Tab-separated table of C-alpha atoms in Angstrom:
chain	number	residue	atom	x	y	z
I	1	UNK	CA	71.660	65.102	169.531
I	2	UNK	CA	75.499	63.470	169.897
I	3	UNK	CA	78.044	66.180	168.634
I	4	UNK	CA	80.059	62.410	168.320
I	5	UNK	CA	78.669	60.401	166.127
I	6	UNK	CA	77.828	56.774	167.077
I	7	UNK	CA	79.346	55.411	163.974
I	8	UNK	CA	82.692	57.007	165.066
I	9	UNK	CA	82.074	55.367	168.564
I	10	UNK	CA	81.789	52.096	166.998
I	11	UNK	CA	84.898	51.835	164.832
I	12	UNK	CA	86.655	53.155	167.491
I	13	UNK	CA	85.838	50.462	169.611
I	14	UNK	CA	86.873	48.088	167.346
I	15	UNK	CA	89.983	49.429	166.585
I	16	UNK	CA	90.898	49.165	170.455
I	17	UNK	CA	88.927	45.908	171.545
I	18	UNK	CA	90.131	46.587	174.674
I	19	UNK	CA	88.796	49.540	175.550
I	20	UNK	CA	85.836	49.534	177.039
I	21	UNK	CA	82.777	52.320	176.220
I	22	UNK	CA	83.474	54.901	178.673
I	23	UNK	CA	87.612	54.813	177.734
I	24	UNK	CA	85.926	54.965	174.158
I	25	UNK	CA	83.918	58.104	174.597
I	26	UNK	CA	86.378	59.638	176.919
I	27	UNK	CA	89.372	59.261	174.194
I	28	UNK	CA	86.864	60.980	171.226
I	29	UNK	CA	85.514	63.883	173.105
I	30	UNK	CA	89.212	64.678	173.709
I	31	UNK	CA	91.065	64.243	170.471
I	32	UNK	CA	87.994	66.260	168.956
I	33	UNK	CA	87.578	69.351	171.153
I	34	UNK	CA	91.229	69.187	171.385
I	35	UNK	CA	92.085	69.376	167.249
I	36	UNK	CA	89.508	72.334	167.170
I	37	UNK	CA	90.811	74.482	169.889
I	38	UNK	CA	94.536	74.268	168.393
I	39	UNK	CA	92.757	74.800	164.831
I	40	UNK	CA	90.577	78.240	166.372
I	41	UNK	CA	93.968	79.036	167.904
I	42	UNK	CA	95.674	78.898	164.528
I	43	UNK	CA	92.733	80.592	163.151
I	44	UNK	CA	93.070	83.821	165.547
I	45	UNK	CA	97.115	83.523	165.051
I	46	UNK	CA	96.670	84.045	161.731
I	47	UNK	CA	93.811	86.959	162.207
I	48	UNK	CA	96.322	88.539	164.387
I	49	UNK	CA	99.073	88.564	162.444
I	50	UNK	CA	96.819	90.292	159.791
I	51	UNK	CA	95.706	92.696	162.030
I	52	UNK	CA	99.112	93.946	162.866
I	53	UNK	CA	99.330	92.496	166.511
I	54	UNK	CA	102.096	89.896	166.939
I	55	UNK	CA	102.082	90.180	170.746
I	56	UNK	CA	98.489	88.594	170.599
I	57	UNK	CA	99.110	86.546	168.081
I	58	UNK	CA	102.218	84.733	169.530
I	59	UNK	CA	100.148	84.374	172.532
I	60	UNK	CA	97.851	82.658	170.974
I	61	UNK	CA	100.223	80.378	169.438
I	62	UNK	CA	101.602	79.858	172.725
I	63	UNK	CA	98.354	78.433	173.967
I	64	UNK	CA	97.415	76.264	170.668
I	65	UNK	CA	101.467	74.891	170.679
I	66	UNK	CA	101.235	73.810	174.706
I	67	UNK	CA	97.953	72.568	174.018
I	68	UNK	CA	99.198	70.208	171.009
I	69	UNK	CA	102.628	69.062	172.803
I	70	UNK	CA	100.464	68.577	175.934
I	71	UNK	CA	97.962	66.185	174.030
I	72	UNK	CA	101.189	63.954	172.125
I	73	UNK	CA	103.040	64.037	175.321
I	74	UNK	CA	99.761	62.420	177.114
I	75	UNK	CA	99.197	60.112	174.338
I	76	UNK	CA	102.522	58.942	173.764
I	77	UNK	CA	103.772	58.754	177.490
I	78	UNK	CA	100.874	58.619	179.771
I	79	UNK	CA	102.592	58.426	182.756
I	80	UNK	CA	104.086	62.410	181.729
I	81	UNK	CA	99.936	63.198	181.375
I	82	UNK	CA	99.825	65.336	184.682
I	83	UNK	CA	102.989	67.048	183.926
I	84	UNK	CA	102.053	67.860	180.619
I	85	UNK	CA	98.630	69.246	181.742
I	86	UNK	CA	100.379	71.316	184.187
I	87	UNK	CA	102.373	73.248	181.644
I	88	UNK	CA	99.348	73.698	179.342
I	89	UNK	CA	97.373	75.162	182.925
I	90	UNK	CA	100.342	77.452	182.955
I	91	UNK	CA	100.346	78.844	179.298
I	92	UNK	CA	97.070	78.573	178.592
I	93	UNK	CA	95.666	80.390	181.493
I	94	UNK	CA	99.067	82.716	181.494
I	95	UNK	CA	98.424	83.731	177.704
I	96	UNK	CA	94.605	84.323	177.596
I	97	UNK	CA	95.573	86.848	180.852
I	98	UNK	CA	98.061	87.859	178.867
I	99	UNK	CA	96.190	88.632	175.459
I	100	UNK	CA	93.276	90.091	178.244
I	101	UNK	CA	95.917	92.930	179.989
I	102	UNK	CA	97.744	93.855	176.732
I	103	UNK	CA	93.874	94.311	175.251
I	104	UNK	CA	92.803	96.962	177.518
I	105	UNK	CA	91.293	94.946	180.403
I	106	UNK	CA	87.624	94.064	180.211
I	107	UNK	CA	86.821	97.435	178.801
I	108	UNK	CA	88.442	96.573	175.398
I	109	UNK	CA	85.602	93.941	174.777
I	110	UNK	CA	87.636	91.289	173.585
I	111	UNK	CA	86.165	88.305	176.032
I	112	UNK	CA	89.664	86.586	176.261
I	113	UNK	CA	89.338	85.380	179.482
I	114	UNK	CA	86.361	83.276	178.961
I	115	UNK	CA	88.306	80.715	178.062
I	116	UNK	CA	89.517	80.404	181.616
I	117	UNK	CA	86.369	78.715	181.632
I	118	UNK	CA	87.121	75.900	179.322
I	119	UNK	CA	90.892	75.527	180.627
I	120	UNK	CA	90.120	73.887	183.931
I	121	UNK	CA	87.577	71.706	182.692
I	122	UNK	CA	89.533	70.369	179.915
I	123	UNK	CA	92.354	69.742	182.218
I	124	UNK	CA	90.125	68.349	184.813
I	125	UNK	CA	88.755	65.564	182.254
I	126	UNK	CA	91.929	64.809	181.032
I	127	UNK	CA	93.883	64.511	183.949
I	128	UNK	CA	91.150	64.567	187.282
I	129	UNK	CA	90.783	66.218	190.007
I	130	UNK	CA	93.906	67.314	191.906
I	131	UNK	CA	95.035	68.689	188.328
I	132	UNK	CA	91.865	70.320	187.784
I	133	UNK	CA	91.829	72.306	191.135
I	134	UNK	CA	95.033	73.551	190.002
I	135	UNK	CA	94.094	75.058	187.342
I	136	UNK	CA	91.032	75.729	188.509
I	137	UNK	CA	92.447	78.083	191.584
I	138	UNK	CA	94.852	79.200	188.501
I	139	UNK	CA	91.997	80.707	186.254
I	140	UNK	CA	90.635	82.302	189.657
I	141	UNK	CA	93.556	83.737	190.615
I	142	UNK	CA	94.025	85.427	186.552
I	143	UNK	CA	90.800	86.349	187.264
I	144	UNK	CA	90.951	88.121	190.450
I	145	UNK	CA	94.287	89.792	188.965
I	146	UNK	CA	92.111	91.043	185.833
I	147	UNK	CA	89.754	92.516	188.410
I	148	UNK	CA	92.348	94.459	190.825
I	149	UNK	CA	94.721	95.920	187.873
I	150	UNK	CA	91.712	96.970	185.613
I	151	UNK	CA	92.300	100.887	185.933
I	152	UNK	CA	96.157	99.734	184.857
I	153	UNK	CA	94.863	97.724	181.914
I	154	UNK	CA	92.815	100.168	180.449
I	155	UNK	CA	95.724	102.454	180.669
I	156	UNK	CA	97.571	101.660	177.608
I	157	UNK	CA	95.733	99.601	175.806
I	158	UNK	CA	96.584	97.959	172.647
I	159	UNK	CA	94.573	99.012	169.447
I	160	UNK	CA	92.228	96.335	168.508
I	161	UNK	CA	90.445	96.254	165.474
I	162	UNK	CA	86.982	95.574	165.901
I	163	UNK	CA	86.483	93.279	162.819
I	164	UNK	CA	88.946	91.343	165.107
I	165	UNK	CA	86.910	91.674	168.222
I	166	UNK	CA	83.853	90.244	166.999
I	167	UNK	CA	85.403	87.287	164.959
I	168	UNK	CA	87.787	86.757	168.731
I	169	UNK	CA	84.478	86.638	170.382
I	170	UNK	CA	82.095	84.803	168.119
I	171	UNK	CA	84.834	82.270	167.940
I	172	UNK	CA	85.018	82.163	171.947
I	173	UNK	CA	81.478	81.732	172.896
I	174	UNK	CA	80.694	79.359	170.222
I	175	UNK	CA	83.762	77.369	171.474
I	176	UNK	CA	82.808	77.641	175.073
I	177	UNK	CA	79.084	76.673	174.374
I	178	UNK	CA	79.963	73.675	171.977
I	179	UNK	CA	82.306	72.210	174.292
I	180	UNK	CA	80.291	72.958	177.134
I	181	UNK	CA	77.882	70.563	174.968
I	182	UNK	CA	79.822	68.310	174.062
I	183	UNK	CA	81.643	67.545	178.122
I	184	UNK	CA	77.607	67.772	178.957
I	185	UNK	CA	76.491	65.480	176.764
I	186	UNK	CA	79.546	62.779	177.540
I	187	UNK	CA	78.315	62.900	181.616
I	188	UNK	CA	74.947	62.451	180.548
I	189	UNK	CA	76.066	59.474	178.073
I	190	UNK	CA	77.740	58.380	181.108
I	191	UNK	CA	74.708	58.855	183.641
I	192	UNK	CA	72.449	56.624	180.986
I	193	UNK	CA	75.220	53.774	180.750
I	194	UNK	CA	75.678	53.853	184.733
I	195	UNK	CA	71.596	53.367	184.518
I	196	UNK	CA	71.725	50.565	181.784
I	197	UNK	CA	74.631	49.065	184.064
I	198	UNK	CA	72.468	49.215	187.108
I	199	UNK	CA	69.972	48.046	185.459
I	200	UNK	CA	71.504	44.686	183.949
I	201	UNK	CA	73.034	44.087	187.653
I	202	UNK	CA	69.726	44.148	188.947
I	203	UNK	CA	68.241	42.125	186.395
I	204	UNK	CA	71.135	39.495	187.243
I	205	UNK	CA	69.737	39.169	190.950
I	206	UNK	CA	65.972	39.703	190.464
I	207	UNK	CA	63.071	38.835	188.007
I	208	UNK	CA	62.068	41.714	185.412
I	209	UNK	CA	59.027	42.909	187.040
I	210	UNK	CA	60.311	42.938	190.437
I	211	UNK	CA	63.679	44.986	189.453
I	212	UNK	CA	60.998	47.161	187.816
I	213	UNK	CA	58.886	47.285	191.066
I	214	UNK	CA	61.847	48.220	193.005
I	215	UNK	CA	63.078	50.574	190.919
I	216	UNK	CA	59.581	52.248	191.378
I	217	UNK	CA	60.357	52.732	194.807
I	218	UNK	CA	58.133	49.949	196.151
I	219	UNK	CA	59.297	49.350	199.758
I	220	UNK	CA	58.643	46.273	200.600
I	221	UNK	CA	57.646	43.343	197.781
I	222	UNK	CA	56.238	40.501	198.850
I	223	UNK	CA	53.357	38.176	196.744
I	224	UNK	CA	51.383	35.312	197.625
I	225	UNK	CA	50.955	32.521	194.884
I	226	UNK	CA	48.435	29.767	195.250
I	227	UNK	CA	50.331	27.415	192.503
I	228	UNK	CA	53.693	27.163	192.351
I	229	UNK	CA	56.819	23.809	191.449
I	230	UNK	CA	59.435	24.554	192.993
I	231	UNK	CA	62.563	22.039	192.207
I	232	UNK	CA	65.688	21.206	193.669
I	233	UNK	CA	68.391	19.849	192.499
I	234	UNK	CA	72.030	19.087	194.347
I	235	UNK	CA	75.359	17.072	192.802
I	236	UNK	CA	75.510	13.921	194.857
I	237	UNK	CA	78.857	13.380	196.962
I	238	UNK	CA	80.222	16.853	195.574
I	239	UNK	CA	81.394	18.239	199.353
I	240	UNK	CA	83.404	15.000	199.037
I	241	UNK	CA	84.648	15.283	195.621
I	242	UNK	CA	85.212	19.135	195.935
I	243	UNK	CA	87.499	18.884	199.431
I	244	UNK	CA	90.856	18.036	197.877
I	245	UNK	CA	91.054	19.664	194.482
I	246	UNK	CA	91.990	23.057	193.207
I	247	UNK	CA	89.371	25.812	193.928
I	248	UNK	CA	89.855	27.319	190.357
I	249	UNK	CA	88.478	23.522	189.098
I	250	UNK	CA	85.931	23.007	191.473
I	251	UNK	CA	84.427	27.139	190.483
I	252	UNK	CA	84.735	26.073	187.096
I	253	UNK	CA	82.948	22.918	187.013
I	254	UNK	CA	79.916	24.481	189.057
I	255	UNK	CA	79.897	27.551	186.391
I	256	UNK	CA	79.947	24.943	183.762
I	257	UNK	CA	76.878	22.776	184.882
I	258	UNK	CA	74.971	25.772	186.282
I	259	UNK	CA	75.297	27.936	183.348
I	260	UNK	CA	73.872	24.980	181.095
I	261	UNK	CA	71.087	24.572	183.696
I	262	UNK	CA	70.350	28.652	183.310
I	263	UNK	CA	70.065	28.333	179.431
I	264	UNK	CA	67.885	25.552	180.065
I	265	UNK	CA	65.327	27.748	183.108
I	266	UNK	CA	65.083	30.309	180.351
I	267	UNK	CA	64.010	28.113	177.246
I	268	UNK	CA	61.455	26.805	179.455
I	269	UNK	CA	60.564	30.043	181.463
I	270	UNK	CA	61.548	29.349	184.696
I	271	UNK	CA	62.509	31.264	187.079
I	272	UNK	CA	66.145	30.409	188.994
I	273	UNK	CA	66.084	31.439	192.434
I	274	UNK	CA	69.476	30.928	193.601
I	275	UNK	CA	72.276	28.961	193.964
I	276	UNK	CA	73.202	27.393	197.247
I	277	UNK	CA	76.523	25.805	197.364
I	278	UNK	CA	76.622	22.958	194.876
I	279	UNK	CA	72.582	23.260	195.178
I	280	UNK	CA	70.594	24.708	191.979
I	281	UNK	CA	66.837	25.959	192.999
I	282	UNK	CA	64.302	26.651	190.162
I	283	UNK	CA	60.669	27.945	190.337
I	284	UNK	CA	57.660	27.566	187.621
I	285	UNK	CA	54.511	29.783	187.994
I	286	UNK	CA	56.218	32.964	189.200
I	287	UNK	CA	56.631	36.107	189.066
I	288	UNK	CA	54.202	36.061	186.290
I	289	UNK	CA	51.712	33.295	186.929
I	290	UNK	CA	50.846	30.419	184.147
I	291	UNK	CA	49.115	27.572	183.940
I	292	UNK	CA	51.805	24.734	182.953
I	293	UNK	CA	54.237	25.581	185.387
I	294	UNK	CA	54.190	21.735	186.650
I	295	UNK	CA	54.954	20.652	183.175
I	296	UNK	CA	57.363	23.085	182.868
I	297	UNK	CA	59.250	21.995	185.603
I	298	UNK	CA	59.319	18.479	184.938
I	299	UNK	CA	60.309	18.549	181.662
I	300	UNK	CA	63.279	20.783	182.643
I	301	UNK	CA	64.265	18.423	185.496
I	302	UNK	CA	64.254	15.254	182.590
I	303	UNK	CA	66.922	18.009	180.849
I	304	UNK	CA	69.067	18.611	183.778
I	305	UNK	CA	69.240	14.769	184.503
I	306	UNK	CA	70.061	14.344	180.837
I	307	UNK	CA	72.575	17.020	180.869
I	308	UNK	CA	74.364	16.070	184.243
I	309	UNK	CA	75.350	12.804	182.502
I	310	UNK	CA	77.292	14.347	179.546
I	311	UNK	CA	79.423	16.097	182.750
I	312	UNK	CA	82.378	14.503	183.999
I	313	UNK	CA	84.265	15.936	187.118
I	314	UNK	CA	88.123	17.520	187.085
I	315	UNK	CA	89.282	13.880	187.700
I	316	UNK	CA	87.262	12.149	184.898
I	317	UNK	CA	84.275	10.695	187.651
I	318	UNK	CA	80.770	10.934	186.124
I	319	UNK	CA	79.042	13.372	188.689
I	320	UNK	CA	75.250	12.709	189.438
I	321	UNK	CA	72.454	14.677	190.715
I	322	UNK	CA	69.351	14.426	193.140
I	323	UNK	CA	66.599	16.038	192.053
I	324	UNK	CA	63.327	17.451	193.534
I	325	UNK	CA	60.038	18.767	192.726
I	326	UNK	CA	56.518	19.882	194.762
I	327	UNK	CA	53.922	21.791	194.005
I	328	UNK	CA	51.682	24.665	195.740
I	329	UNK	CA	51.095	27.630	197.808
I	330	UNK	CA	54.083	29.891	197.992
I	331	UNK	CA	54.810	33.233	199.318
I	332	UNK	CA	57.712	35.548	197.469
I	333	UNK	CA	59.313	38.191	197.965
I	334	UNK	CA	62.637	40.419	198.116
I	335	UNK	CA	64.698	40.412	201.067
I	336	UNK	CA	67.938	42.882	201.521
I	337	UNK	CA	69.179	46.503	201.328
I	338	UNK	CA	72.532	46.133	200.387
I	339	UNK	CA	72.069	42.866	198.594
I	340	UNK	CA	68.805	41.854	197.170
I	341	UNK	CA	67.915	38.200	196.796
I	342	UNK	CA	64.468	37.103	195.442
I	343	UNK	CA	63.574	34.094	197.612
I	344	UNK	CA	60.490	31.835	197.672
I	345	UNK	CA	58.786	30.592	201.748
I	346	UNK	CA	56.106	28.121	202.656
I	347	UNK	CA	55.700	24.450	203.213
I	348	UNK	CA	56.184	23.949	199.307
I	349	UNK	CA	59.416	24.914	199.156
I	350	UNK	CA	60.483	22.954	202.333
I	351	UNK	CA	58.738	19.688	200.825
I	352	UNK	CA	60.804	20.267	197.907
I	353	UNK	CA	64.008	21.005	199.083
I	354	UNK	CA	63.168	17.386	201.137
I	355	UNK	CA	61.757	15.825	198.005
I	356	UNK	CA	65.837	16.195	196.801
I	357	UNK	CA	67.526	15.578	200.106
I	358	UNK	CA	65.440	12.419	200.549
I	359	UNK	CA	65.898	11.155	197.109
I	360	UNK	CA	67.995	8.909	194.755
I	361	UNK	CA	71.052	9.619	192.487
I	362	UNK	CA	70.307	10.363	188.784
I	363	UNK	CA	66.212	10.472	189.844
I	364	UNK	CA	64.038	13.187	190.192
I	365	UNK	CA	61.021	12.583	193.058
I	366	UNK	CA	58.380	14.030	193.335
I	367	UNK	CA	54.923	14.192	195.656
I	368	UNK	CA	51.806	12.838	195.031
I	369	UNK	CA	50.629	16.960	193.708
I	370	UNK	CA	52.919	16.741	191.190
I	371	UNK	CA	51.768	13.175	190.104
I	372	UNK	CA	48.462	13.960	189.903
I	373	UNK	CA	49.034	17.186	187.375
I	374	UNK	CA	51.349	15.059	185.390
I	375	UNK	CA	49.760	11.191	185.613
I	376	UNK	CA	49.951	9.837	181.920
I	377	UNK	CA	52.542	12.408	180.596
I	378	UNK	CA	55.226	10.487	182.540
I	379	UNK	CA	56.182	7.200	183.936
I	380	UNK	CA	56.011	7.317	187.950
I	381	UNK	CA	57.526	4.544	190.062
I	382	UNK	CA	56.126	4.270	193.936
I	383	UNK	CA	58.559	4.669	196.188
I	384	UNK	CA	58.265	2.836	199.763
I	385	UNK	CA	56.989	5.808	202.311
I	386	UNK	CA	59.473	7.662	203.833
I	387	UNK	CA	59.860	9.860	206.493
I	388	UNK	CA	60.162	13.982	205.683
I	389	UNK	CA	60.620	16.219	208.540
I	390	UNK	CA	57.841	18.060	209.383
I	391	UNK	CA	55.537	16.279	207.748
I	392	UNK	CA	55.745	12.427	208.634
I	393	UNK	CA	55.650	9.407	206.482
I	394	UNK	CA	54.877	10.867	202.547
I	395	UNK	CA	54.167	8.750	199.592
I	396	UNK	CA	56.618	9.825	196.846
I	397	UNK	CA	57.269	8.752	193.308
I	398	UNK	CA	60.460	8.694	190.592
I	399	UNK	CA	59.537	10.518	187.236
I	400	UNK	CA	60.842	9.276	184.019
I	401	UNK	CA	60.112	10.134	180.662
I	402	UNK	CA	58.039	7.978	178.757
I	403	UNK	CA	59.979	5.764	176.479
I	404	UNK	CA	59.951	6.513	173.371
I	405	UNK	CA	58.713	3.533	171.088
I	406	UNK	CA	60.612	3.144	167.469
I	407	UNK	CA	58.081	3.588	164.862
């Protein structure tokens, strides 16, 4: 159960767009815990009063006042936030030791200096760690002092009534436990977003179901697939293009075409596999095998051809692309510790990556394997042989959609 509503969460949010969720959460759980410890302090300022004790009660008013300047100071001139926190360390801690020795020591049973517990995590949150040590060695210090002058305390004590007692302690523990919740369930809010974070990152680099592999704690992943299309595809003459301009208009004209190539791999469920300079390499058939993967392919490299012509470079050039496709045996796998990278091996690939290298502006080639598991779905032009490394003279083709005929 959230103590903060998610409703609250969300209208905060849009009230201060900028803000992200964590600076969201973070500002709640401390206006919150913050107007109900200066309303309890009010509370037992008033309960003393009643009960004849204005020595306690203008303690207590000393802690909820410091508290509430401390909080508009912070929120009104941040860069005062440690200095303000410091003060409230002082009083805060000061007062509750104060209330604590005046009381009788522990013996009196008022549990004032519990709240040495929530002081130095409050201030901690708020302003971090070096601030939070201080009053952390602070509250230990009071403490240590409420141990050594005991015998003094309980001395000449002040007369507490016990009706006030009871209501001073309910109202402590309850405070101490429901903001112990509430800081508790902010870190775990904050453990589950780091996860969902981690999560999306990985999900950014790697396939669903091997992020989900990994994340299961399988060492090392690596699959063999006996039907794969793997394509290429690389902007002609863009090393050239790319060598005198600004770096801000080459990044964004590679986000640009690459993005609408991504929206493109995931209407037709492929898989990208990287990016390698101004080189875009796609996969059908994996991580989750299918049947059509060849059809796939090719009807996302007729897109990508499509789409490259509606692209024109930072100087107004129309930018073209080579594009390449084969088809078979693969193996796959992750490889990295710090950085993962899902890559793809095997003489499929390498035929592929050649199929592009070797082949013609504004065309997509492709071998003979993909010809065969797309003859009569497209239009395939015979090229002359030419020579791939590694593998000798190859027949190859161009694929082109069929031409649509008016009706």
């Amino acid at each position: 159960m959230h103590l903060v509503p998610d409703s609250w969460k969300e209208r905060a949010q849009r009230l201060q767009p900028d803000l992200d969720e964590t600076a969201v959460q973070a500002q709640l759980i401390t206006i919150f815990p913050t107007a109900a410890s200066i309303a309890i302090g009010i509370v037992l300022v008033t309960l003393s009063f009643i009960a004849g004790l204005p020595s306690i009660a203008y303690a207590f008013l000393a802690v909820s006042v410091s508290q509430a300047i401390s909080f508009i100071i912070g929120s009104a001139r941040p860069q005062f936030t440690i200095h303000a926190l410091f003060g409230f360390a002082l009083v805060g801690i000061g007062a509750n030791f104060y209330i604590h020795a005046v009381s009788g020591g522990f013996t009196s049973g008022l549990w004032s200096l519990a709240w040495l517990m929530i002081v130095p995590l409050a201030i901690y949150f708020v302003g971090g760690q070096r601030i939070g040590a201080f009053a952390l060695l602070l509250a230990m210090g009071a403490l240590i002092a409420a141990v050594l002058f005991e015998k003094r305390f309980a001395a000449s004590p002040v007369v507490i009534p016990i009706w006030l007692i009871l209501v001073h302690n309910f109202i402590t523990l309850s405070s101490v436990l429901l903001m112990g919740y509430i800081w508790a369930d902010f870190l775990i809010s904050q453990l589950e977003l780091a996860r969902r974070q981690a999560d999306a990152l990985l999900l950014n680099v790697l396939p669903k179901s091997i992020a989900a592999r990994l994340k299961a704690g399988e060492a090392t992943i690596a699959d063999r697939y006996d039907s794969v299309t793997v394509l290429f595809a690389d902007i002609v003459d863009f090393t050239t293009m790319s060598s005198a301009a600004d770096p801000v208009d080459v990044v964004n004209k590679l986000n640009e075409i690459f993005s609408d190539f991504d929206e493109l791999a995931a209407q037709y469920g492929l898989e990208k596999i990287k990016t390698i300079g101004d080189a875009y390499m796609v996969a059908g058939g994996l991580p989750e095998p299918r049947d059509d993967h060849v059809e796939a392919v090719a009807a996302f490299a007729v897109d990508v051809v499509d789409i490259i012509g509606r692209h024109q470079s930072w100087t107004d050039e129309p930018i073209r692309l080579r594009v390449g496709i084969n088809t078979g045996p693969i193996v796959a796998g992750v490889i990295g510790r710090q950085k993962f990278i899902y890559d793809l091996w095997g003489d499929a690939v390498n035929v592929a990556s050649r199929m592009e290298s070797n082949g013609l502006a504004n065309q997509i080639q492709v071998t003979a394997a993909v010809r065969e598991r797309l003859d009569g779905r497209y239009v395939f032009d015979e090229r002359e042989p030419i020579f791939v490394k590694g593998k000798g003279q190859m027949i190859t083709y161009l694929l082109s959609a069929i031409p649509t005929t008016p009706a």
